[in-house]
CSV table of C-alpha atoms and ligand atoms in Angstrom, one decimal:
chain,number,residue,atom,x,y,z
G,1,MET,CA,89.1,91.1,71.0
G,2,GLY,CA,90.3,90.2,75.3
G,3,LYS,CA,92.6,92.0,75.9
G,4,SER,CA,95.3,90.8,79.2
G,5,LEU,CA,97.7,92.9,81.5
G,6,LEU,CA,100.0,92.4,84.3
G,7,ILE,CA,100.3,93.7,87.4
G,8,LEU,CA,102.9,93.8,88.7
G,9,GLY,CA,105.4,95.3,91.8
G,10,ALA,CA,108.7,97.0,90.8
G,11,GLN,CA,109.6,97.6,94.0
G,12,TRP,CA,110.5,95.1,96.6
G,13,GLY,CA,106.9,94.9,97.8
G,14,ASP,CA,104.0,96.2,98.8
G,15,GLU,CA,103.3,98.8,95.9
G,16,GLY,CA,99.4,98.3,96.4
G,17,LYS,CA,99.2,96.4,94.0
G,18,GLY,CA,95.9,94.2,95.3
G,19,LYS,CA,94.4,97.5,95.1
G,20,ILE,CA,94.8,98.8,91.6
G,21,THR,CA,94.1,94.9,90.5
G,22,ASN,CA,91.2,95.3,92.4
G,23,TYR,CA,90.0,98.5,90.4
G,24,PHE,CA,90.9,97.0,87.3
G,25,SER,CA,89.5,93.5,87.7
G,26,THR,CA,84.9,95.4,86.6
G,27,LYS,CA,87.0,94.9,83.1
G,28,ALA,CA,88.3,91.8,84.3
G,29,ASP,CA,86.4,88.1,82.9
G,30,VAL,CA,89.9,86.2,84.2
G,31,VAL,CA,91.7,87.3,87.3
G,32,VAL,CA,95.6,85.0,87.8
G,33,ARG,CA,97.9,84.4,89.9
G,34,TYR,CA,101.0,82.6,88.6
G,35,GLN,CA,103.3,82.5,91.6
G,36,GLY,CA,104.3,82.8,95.6
G,37,GLY,CA,101.8,82.1,98.8
G,38,ASN,CA,100.5,82.9,101.5
G,39,ASN,CA,103.6,85.4,102.0
G,40,ALA,CA,102.0,87.8,99.5
G,41,GLY,CA,99.4,90.6,102.1
G,42,HIS,CA,97.2,92.1,99.6
G,43,THR,CA,94.8,95.0,101.3
G,44,ILE,CA,91.7,95.6,99.5
G,45,VAL,CA,89.5,98.8,100.9
G,46,PHE,CA,86.1,99.0,99.2
G,47,ASP,CA,82.6,100.2,101.1
G,48,GLY,CA,84.7,101.4,103.4
G,49,LYS,CA,85.6,97.6,104.6
G,50,LYS,CA,89.3,96.4,104.6
G,51,TYR,CA,89.4,92.6,103.6
G,52,ALA,CA,93.4,91.1,103.5
G,53,LEU,CA,93.8,88.6,100.8
G,54,ARG,CA,97.0,86.3,100.8
G,55,LEU,CA,96.5,83.4,99.0
G,56,LEU,CA,93.6,84.2,96.8
G,57,PRO,CA,93.4,86.3,93.7
G,58,SER,CA,91.9,90.0,94.1
G,59,GLY,CA,88.5,89.6,91.9
G,60,ILE,CA,87.5,87.1,94.6
G,61,PHE,CA,84.7,89.5,95.3
G,62,ASP,CA,83.0,89.4,92.7
G,63,GLU,CA,81.2,86.2,91.4
G,64,ASN,CA,81.3,87.3,87.4
G,65,ILE,CA,85.2,86.8,87.8
G,66,CYS,CA,86.9,83.7,86.7
G,67,CYS,CA,90.2,83.8,89.7
G,68,VAL,CA,92.7,81.8,88.7
G,69,MET,CA,95.6,80.0,90.3
G,70,GLY,CA,97.9,79.1,88.2
G,71,ASN,CA,101.1,76.1,88.1
G,72,GLY,CA,103.1,78.7,89.8
G,73,MET,CA,101.7,78.7,93.2
G,74,VAL,CA,102.7,77.0,96.5
G,75,ILE,CA,99.3,76.7,97.7
G,76,ASN,CA,99.6,76.3,101.7
G,77,PRO,CA,95.6,74.0,101.5
G,78,ARG,CA,95.1,75.0,105.8
G,79,ALA,CA,95.8,78.6,104.9
G,80,LEU,CA,93.3,78.5,101.6
G,81,ILE,CA,90.3,77.4,103.1
G,82,GLU,CA,90.5,80.0,106.1
G,83,GLU,CA,91.1,82.6,103.9
G,84,LEU,CA,87.8,81.1,102.0
G,85,GLU,CA,85.8,80.5,105.2
G,86,GLU,CA,86.9,84.1,105.9
G,87,ILE,CA,84.9,85.3,103.0
G,88,LYS,CA,82.3,83.1,102.8
G,89,LYS,CA,81.5,84.8,106.1
G,90,ALA,CA,81.6,88.4,104.5
G,91,GLY,CA,78.9,87.2,102.5
G,92,PHE,CA,80.7,86.6,99.3
G,93,SER,CA,80.3,82.9,96.9
G,94,THR,CA,84.0,81.4,96.2
G,95,HIS,CA,82.5,78.6,93.7
G,96,HIS,CA,84.2,80.5,90.9
G,97,LEU,CA,87.6,80.0,92.0
G,98,PHE,CA,89.8,77.1,89.8
G,99,ILE,CA,93.2,75.9,91.3
G,100,SER,CA,96.1,74.3,89.4
G,101,ASP,CA,96.1,71.0,89.2
G,102,ARG,CA,100.3,71.3,88.7
G,103,SER,CA,100.7,74.5,91.7
G,104,HIS,CA,102.4,73.6,94.5
G,105,VAL,CA,100.9,72.0,98.9
G,106,LEU,CA,102.9,74.0,100.7
G,107,PHE,CA,103.1,71.9,104.3
G,108,ASP,CA,103.4,72.2,107.4
G,109,HIS,CA,106.8,70.8,107.7
G,110,HIS,CA,108.3,73.5,104.5
G,111,ILE,CA,107.4,76.2,107.2
G,112,GLU,CA,109.4,74.4,110.3
G,113,LEU,CA,112.1,74.5,107.5
G,114,ASP,CA,111.4,77.8,106.7
G,115,ARG,CA,112.2,78.4,110.8
G,116,LEU,CA,115.3,75.7,110.7
G,117,ASN,CA,117.0,77.8,107.7
G,118,GLU,CA,116.3,81.5,109.6
G,119,GLU,CA,117.8,80.4,112.1
G,120,HIS,CA,120.7,78.8,111.0
G,121,LEU,CA,121.7,81.7,108.5
G,122,LYS,CA,122.1,83.9,111.9
G,123,ASP,CA,122.9,86.9,111.3
G,124,LYS,CA,122.7,86.4,106.9
G,125,LYS,CA,119.0,85.0,107.9
G,126,ILE,CA,117.1,86.3,105.1
G,127,GLY,CA,114.3,87.8,107.1
G,128,THR,CA,111.4,85.7,104.6
G,129,THR,CA,107.6,85.8,106.2
G,130,LYS,CA,108.1,82.2,107.6
G,131,LYS,CA,105.8,81.0,105.3
G,132,GLY,CA,107.2,78.1,104.1
G,133,ILE,CA,107.6,79.8,101.0
G,134,GLY,CA,111.3,78.8,100.9
G,135,PRO,CA,111.4,75.1,101.3
G,136,CYS,CA,108.3,74.8,99.0
G,137,TYR,CA,110.1,76.3,96.1
G,138,THR,CA,113.0,73.8,96.7
G,139,ASP,CA,111.1,70.6,96.5
G,140,LYS,CA,109.6,72.2,93.4
G,141,THR,CA,113.3,72.3,91.7
G,142,SER,CA,114.3,69.5,93.7
G,143,ARG,CA,111.4,67.3,92.0
G,144,ILE,CA,110.1,66.1,95.4
G,145,GLY,CA,107.4,68.1,96.1
G,146,MET,CA,104.1,67.4,95.7
G,147,ARG,CA,101.4,69.3,93.8
G,148,MET,CA,97.7,69.9,93.8
G,149,CYS,CA,96.6,66.6,91.9
G,150,ASP,CA,99.0,64.2,93.6
G,151,PHE,CA,97.2,66.2,96.7
G,152,ILE,CA,93.6,65.4,96.0
G,153,SER,CA,94.2,61.8,94.8
G,154,ASP,CA,93.8,58.2,96.3
G,155,GLU,CA,97.4,58.3,96.6
G,156,PHE,CA,98.1,60.7,98.8
G,157,PRO,CA,98.2,59.7,102.0
G,158,ASN,CA,101.4,56.8,101.2
G,159,LEU,CA,102.9,59.9,99.1
G,160,TYR,CA,103.1,61.9,101.6
G,161,LYS,CA,104.1,59.4,103.9
G,162,GLU,CA,107.2,59.1,101.9
G,163,LEU,CA,108.1,62.6,101.7
G,164,LEU,CA,107.1,63.3,105.8
G,165,GLU,CA,109.9,60.4,106.3
G,166,ARG,CA,112.2,62.5,104.0
G,167,LYS,CA,111.8,65.8,105.6
G,168,ASN,CA,111.9,65.0,109.1
G,169,GLN,CA,115.4,63.6,109.0
G,170,GLU,CA,116.0,67.2,107.7
G,171,ILE,CA,114.1,68.7,110.2
G,172,THR,CA,116.3,66.9,113.0
G,173,PHE,CA,119.3,67.3,111.3
G,174,LEU,CA,118.0,70.9,111.7
G,175,GLY,CA,117.3,70.5,115.5
G,176,GLY,CA,113.9,70.6,114.9
G,177,THR,CA,110.6,68.9,115.8
G,178,PRO,CA,109.7,66.4,113.8
G,179,ILE,CA,106.2,66.5,111.9
G,180,ASP,CA,103.9,64.2,112.7
G,181,TYR,CA,102.2,61.7,110.3
G,182,GLU,CA,98.9,60.6,111.8
G,183,SER,CA,97.3,63.6,113.1
G,184,THR,CA,98.7,65.8,110.1
G,185,VAL,CA,98.0,63.2,107.9
G,186,LYS,CA,93.9,63.3,108.7
G,187,GLU,CA,94.2,67.1,108.1
G,188,TYR,CA,95.0,67.3,105.0
G,189,MET,CA,93.1,65.1,103.3
G,190,ILE,CA,89.8,66.5,104.9
G,191,LEU,CA,91.8,69.6,103.5
G,192,ALA,CA,92.0,67.9,100.2
G,193,GLN,CA,89.0,67.3,100.2
G,194,LYS,CA,87.4,70.7,100.3
G,195,ILE,CA,89.8,71.8,98.1
G,196,SER,CA,89.3,69.0,95.6
G,197,PRO,CA,86.0,70.8,93.7
G,198,MET,CA,88.3,73.3,93.0
G,199,VAL,CA,91.0,71.8,91.5
G,200,CYS,CA,91.4,71.4,87.1
G,201,ASP,CA,93.6,72.3,84.8
G,202,THR,CA,94.2,75.9,84.6
G,203,ILE,CA,95.9,75.9,81.5
G,204,ALA,CA,93.4,74.1,79.1
G,205,LEU,CA,91.2,77.1,80.6
G,206,LEU,CA,93.3,79.8,79.7
G,207,LYS,CA,93.6,78.7,76.4
G,208,GLU,CA,89.9,78.6,76.0
G,209,ALA,CA,88.9,82.2,77.9
G,210,ARG,CA,91.8,83.6,75.0
G,211,LYS,CA,89.6,81.9,72.6
G,212,GLN,CA,86.4,84.0,74.2
G,213,ASN,CA,88.0,86.8,73.6
G,214,LYS,CA,87.9,87.5,77.4
G,215,ASN,CA,90.2,90.2,79.9
G,216,ILE,CA,91.9,88.7,81.7
G,217,LEU,CA,94.4,89.7,84.3
G,218,PHE,CA,97.7,89.1,85.7
G,219,GLU,CA,98.0,89.3,89.2
G,220,GLY,CA,101.7,89.7,90.6
G,221,ALA,CA,102.6,89.0,93.5
G,222,GLN,CA,105.9,90.4,96.3
G,223,GLY,CA,107.8,93.3,93.2
G,224,ALA,CA,110.0,92.2,91.1
G,225,LEU,CA,113.0,93.7,93.2
G,226,LEU,CA,112.1,90.2,94.9
G,227,ASP,CA,112.4,87.7,91.9
G,228,ILE,CA,114.7,84.8,92.6
G,229,ASP,CA,116.4,85.5,89.3
G,230,PHE,CA,116.4,89.5,89.1
G,231,GLY,CA,116.3,90.8,93.0
G,232,SER,CA,118.6,91.2,95.1
G,233,TYR,CA,119.8,87.8,95.6
G,234,PRO,CA,119.9,86.3,98.9
G,235,TYR,CA,117.6,88.4,99.7
G,236,VAL,CA,114.6,87.8,97.5
G,237,THR,CA,111.7,85.9,97.7
G,238,SER,CA,111.8,82.0,95.7
G,239,SER,CA,109.2,82.5,93.3
G,240,SER,CA,109.6,84.4,89.7
G,241,LEU,CA,107.7,87.1,90.3
G,242,THR,CA,108.7,89.3,86.7
G,243,SER,CA,106.7,88.8,83.3
G,244,GLY,CA,108.6,85.9,82.6
G,245,GLY,CA,106.8,84.0,85.8
G,246,ALA,CA,103.5,85.2,84.2
G,247,LEU,CA,104.1,83.2,81.6
G,248,SER,CA,105.9,80.1,83.6
G,249,GLY,CA,103.6,80.6,87.0
G,250,SER,CA,100.5,80.2,84.3
G,251,GLY,CA,101.2,78.6,80.9
G,252,ILE,CA,98.9,81.8,79.3
G,253,GLY,CA,102.3,81.4,76.1
G,254,LEU,CA,104.3,84.2,74.9
G,255,HIS,CA,102.1,85.9,73.7
G,256,GLY,CA,99.3,85.8,76.2
G,257,ILE,CA,99.9,89.4,77.7
G,258,ASP,CA,99.8,93.1,76.2
G,259,GLU,CA,100.5,95.4,78.7
G,260,VAL,CA,102.6,94.8,81.3
G,261,LEU,CA,101.5,98.2,83.8
G,262,GLY,CA,104.3,98.3,86.9
G,263,ILE,CA,103.3,100.0,90.3
G,264,VAL,CA,105.6,101.6,92.0
G,265,LYS,CA,105.2,103.4,95.2
G,266,ALA,CA,105.9,107.1,95.9
G,267,TYR,CA,108.5,106.2,97.8
G,268,GLN,CA,110.4,103.3,98.5
G,269,THR,CA,110.1,100.4,101.4
G,270,ARG,CA,111.2,97.0,101.9
G,271,VAL,CA,110.5,94.5,104.4
G,272,GLY,CA,113.5,91.8,105.5
G,273,GLU,CA,116.8,92.4,105.0
G,274,GLY,CA,118.3,93.2,102.0
G,275,ALA,CA,121.2,96.3,100.5
G,276,PHE,CA,118.7,99.1,100.5
G,277,PRO,CA,120.4,102.4,99.4
G,278,SER,CA,118.1,105.3,99.5
G,279,GLU,CA,116.8,103.6,103.1
G,280,LEU,CA,115.9,107.1,105.2
G,281,HIS,CA,116.5,106.2,108.3
G,282,ASN,CA,115.8,109.8,110.0
G,283,GLU,CA,112.0,112.0,111.3
G,284,ILE,CA,111.7,112.0,107.7
G,285,GLY,CA,111.2,108.3,107.4
G,286,ASP,CA,109.1,107.6,110.6
G,287,TYR,CA,106.3,110.2,109.2
G,288,ILE,CA,105.8,108.3,105.8
G,289,ARG,CA,105.8,104.6,108.2
G,290,GLU,CA,103.2,106.2,110.0
G,291,LYS,CA,101.4,108.4,106.8
G,292,GLY,CA,100.9,105.6,105.0
G,293,HIS,CA,100.7,102.4,107.5
G,294,GLU,CA,104.0,101.0,106.5
G,295,TYR,CA,103.4,97.9,108.8
G,296,GLY,CA,103.9,94.4,107.4
G,297,THR,CA,100.9,92.8,105.9
G,298,VAL,CA,101.5,89.2,106.7
G,299,THR,CA,104.5,89.7,109.3
G,300,HIS,CA,103.0,93.3,110.9
G,301,ARG,CA,107.2,94.5,111.0
G,302,PRO,CA,107.5,97.7,110.6
G,303,ARG,CA,108.7,98.4,106.6
G,304,ARG,CA,111.5,100.0,106.0
G,305,ILE,CA,111.5,103.4,104.3
G,306,GLY,CA,113.4,105.1,101.8
G,307,TYR,CA,113.7,107.5,99.4
G,308,LEU,CA,111.6,106.6,96.3
G,309,ASP,CA,115.3,105.0,93.8
G,310,LEU,CA,114.9,105.0,90.0
G,311,VAL,CA,117.4,103.0,89.5
G,312,ALA,CA,116.0,100.3,90.3
G,313,LEU,CA,112.6,100.8,88.8
G,314,LYS,CA,114.4,101.9,85.7
G,315,TYR,CA,115.9,98.0,85.7
G,316,SER,CA,113.0,96.8,87.0
G,317,ILE,CA,111.1,98.8,83.7
G,318,GLN,CA,114.0,96.9,81.6
G,319,VAL,CA,112.9,93.3,83.3
G,320,ASN,CA,109.8,92.8,82.8
G,321,GLY,CA,109.1,94.7,80.2
G,322,ILE,CA,106.7,97.1,81.6
G,323,THR,CA,105.2,99.7,79.4
G,324,ALA,CA,102.5,101.8,81.8
G,325,ILE,CA,103.3,102.8,85.1
G,326,CYS,CA,101.2,103.4,87.9
G,327,LEU,CA,102.4,105.8,90.4
G,328,THR,CA,100.2,104.0,94.5
G,329,LEU,CA,101.0,106.2,97.9
G,330,LEU,CA,101.3,109.5,96.6
G,331,ASP,CA,99.4,111.1,98.9
G,332,VAL,CA,101.6,110.1,101.7
G,333,LEU,CA,104.6,112.2,100.6
G,334,GLN,CA,102.0,115.7,101.7
G,335,GLY,CA,104.0,117.8,103.9
G,336,LEU,CA,107.3,117.2,103.3
G,337,ASP,CA,109.1,119.8,101.9
G,338,GLU,CA,111.0,118.3,99.8
G,339,LEU,CA,111.1,115.7,97.3
G,340,LYS,CA,114.5,113.5,97.1
G,341,ILE,CA,115.0,111.1,94.1
G,342,CYS,CA,117.5,108.8,93.4
G,343,THR,CA,118.8,108.7,90.0
G,344,SER,CA,122.8,107.4,90.4
G,345,TYR,CA,124.2,105.3,92.6
G,346,THR,CA,128.0,106.6,94.1
G,347,TYR,CA,130.5,103.2,94.2
G,348,LYS,CA,134.0,103.8,94.7
G,349,ASN,CA,133.7,106.9,93.7
G,350,LYS,CA,132.1,106.0,90.3
G,351,ILE,CA,128.7,106.8,89.5
G,352,LEU,CA,126.6,103.5,88.9
G,353,ASN,CA,123.8,103.8,86.5
G,354,THR,CA,122.4,100.4,86.9
G,355,LEU,CA,121.8,97.7,89.8
G,356,PRO,CA,124.9,95.4,91.4
G,357,ALA,CA,124.4,91.9,90.9
G,358,SER,CA,126.5,91.7,94.5
G,359,ASN,CA,124.7,92.0,97.3
G,360,GLN,CA,127.9,93.5,98.8
G,361,VAL,CA,128.7,96.6,96.2
G,362,PHE,CA,124.5,97.0,96.8
G,363,LYS,CA,124.9,97.4,100.1
G,364,GLU,CA,127.6,100.3,99.8
G,365,CYS,CA,126.3,101.7,97.2
G,366,ILE,CA,125.8,105.5,98.0
G,367,PRO,CA,123.1,107.2,96.3
G,368,ASN,CA,122.4,110.4,95.2
G,369,TYR,CA,119.5,112.3,94.8
G,370,VAL,CA,117.9,115.5,93.0
G,371,THR,CA,116.1,117.2,94.8
G,372,LEU,CA,111.8,118.1,94.3
G,373,GLU,CA,109.9,120.9,96.1
G,374,GLY,CA,107.3,119.0,98.3
G,375,PHE,CA,103.6,120.2,98.5
G,376,LYS,CA,101.6,121.2,101.6
G,377,GLU,CA,97.9,120.4,100.0
G,378,ASP,CA,95.7,117.6,100.8
G,379,ILE,CA,95.2,115.2,97.1
G,380,SER,CA,93.1,112.7,98.2
G,381,GLN,CA,90.4,114.1,97.0
G,382,VAL,CA,91.7,115.0,93.7
G,383,LYS,CA,89.6,113.7,90.5
G,384,SER,CA,92.5,114.9,87.6
G,385,PHE,CA,96.1,115.9,87.2
G,386,ASP,CA,95.6,119.1,86.8
G,387,GLU,CA,94.1,119.7,90.3
G,388,LEU,CA,97.0,118.3,91.7
G,389,PRO,CA,99.4,120.7,93.4
G,390,LEU,CA,102.4,121.8,90.8
G,391,GLN,CA,105.0,120.4,93.2
G,392,ALA,CA,103.1,117.0,92.9
G,393,GLN,CA,102.7,117.5,89.2
G,394,LYS,CA,106.1,118.1,88.8
G,395,TYR,CA,107.3,114.9,91.0
G,396,ILE,CA,105.0,112.7,88.7
G,397,GLU,CA,106.3,114.7,85.3
G,398,PHE,CA,110.1,114.1,86.6
G,399,ILE,CA,109.8,110.4,87.1
G,400,GLU,CA,107.6,109.5,83.2
G,401,LYS,CA,111.0,111.8,82.0
G,402,GLU,CA,113.8,109.9,83.8
G,403,VAL,CA,112.1,106.5,83.2
G,404,GLU,CA,111.3,106.9,79.9
G,405,THR,CA,107.7,105.3,80.7
G,406,PRO,CA,104.6,107.0,81.3
G,407,ILE,CA,102.6,107.2,84.3
G,408,VAL,CA,99.0,106.3,83.4
G,409,LEU,CA,97.3,107.0,86.8
G,410,PHE,CA,97.9,106.8,90.0
G,411,SER,CA,96.6,106.3,93.6
G,412,VAL,CA,95.9,109.8,96.6
G,413,GLY,CA,94.2,106.6,98.8
G,414,PRO,CA,93.3,103.7,99.5
G,415,ASP,CA,89.6,103.1,98.2
G,416,LYS,CA,89.2,102.7,94.8
G,417,TYR,CA,87.8,106.0,93.8
G,418,GLN,CA,90.8,107.4,95.4
G,419,THR,CA,92.7,106.6,91.8
G,420,ILE,CA,93.3,109.1,89.2
G,421,VAL,CA,93.4,107.3,85.7
G,422,ARG,CA,95.6,109.5,82.6
G,423,LYS,CA,95.4,107.0,79.9
G,424,GLU,CA,93.3,104.1,80.1
G,425,ILE,CA,95.2,101.2,79.5
G,426,PHE,CA,92.8,97.8,79.8
S,501,LIG,P1,109.7,84.9,101.7
S,501,LIG,O1,108.4,85.4,101.0
S,501,LIG,O2,109.1,84.6,103.0
S,501,LIG,O3,110.4,83.8,101.9
S,501,LIG,O4,110.1,86.0,101.8
S,501,LIG,C1,112.0,86.3,101.3
S,501,LIG,C2,112.1,88.0,101.2
S,501,LIG,O5,110.5,88.3,100.5
S,501,LIG,C3,111.2,87.9,103.1
S,501,LIG,O6,112.5,89.5,103.0
S,501,LIG,C4,110.3,88.9,102.9
S,501,LIG,O7,110.1,89.5,103.5
S,501,LIG,C5,110.3,89.2,101.0
S,501,LIG,N1,108.6,89.4,101.1
S,501,LIG,C6,108.1,87.8,100.8
S,501,LIG,N2,106.7,88.5,100.8
S,501,LIG,C7,107.2,89.9,100.2
S,501,LIG,C8,106.0,91.0,100.2
S,501,LIG,O8,104.0,90.4,100.0
S,501,LIG,N3,105.8,91.5,100.9
S,501,LIG,C9,107.3,92.6,100.8
S,501,LIG,N4,108.1,91.9,101.1
S,501,LIG,C10,107.7,90.8,100.7
């Protein structure tokens, strides 16, 4: 019987999913991305080389793995082709990539509208990646978006003309520069021609994979706390990042996922605006940022840093049905005298153990911490849990006990071999 594993970020993104997905992909026959677009940035390091993936599933480096871009994704065709070219240049084959005919196409007008929307929000801006993600999902929900099946069809020039006329009105209304039809349609037609052979019914493909007992890996982008429904709205991205999104964004069906692995950074980071109770505005935050190279893969913005927040993590475990945890970047905490973990919030003299819906309330939450002893030893070469300094072991055990979910693996460095498995799950 084939197994299926969903790997998703359990915080605000950038938890190191790329590395872990790549680690598990050796056991997978199929790797599926189900939401988001090139707002995602997955850094994968192997054989000492660093690769930045934005749209492509992490299995792309192995031609024996069938890589699927699911119907829940929004795909910028230019960014896709550029990424594919890069991969090809590095010597990898890309013939094993399959793109859903139901996925949505992200155009230049979405990027322009993203920029304009942010500008108009002024100090209430979301801090988006400016890749056009929100406007593309808006069109999808408004039922005026363009899907891959139409993008690669003969109808495309007419459909695009109609769409662009409408979108240019919005752009003009917001004070932006309208997108020129003649020049863009030509480029998009060339891109469509290149993409066309990869487009197919990925729902049928996944059904067949299940039937043939293949191992399937679902790869989430961003993190659950940025989910459109469950995240810290409105400071979220526009897609469904949680396990529900893996079902609706791939068409696998309710029973198509066996395990949900939550990737959890040993501390907390966030990019863009929004509440962050355990955020650090001091030298400890700076230390972690530098040691963990906490700068955005897509936007290169310095990430906001904080202590691990277990209130948020418990919530994430609940909404995703996380069955196991992978703790990443544990090595980054080496050298700190003490390790604080947020276990509850105080809001107006009341203790909160759950995440408030209101952004205003969330912003005013004061974190309550448990303090554990830090560790001084370099842990980047440890091969087992027992080799870890006692303080690091206690840190792991404390989290596990609090969130009542096993930490089945942890990571002590960027390379694949720096992943320590405590229990096999896939
Ligand atoms: P958008 O996805 O570009 O619309 O941005 C919405 C919010 O999600 C912003 O706060 C972004 O910084 C955040 N975001 C989007 N993609 C990522 C990611 O891959 N990692 C971390 N944050 C992200």
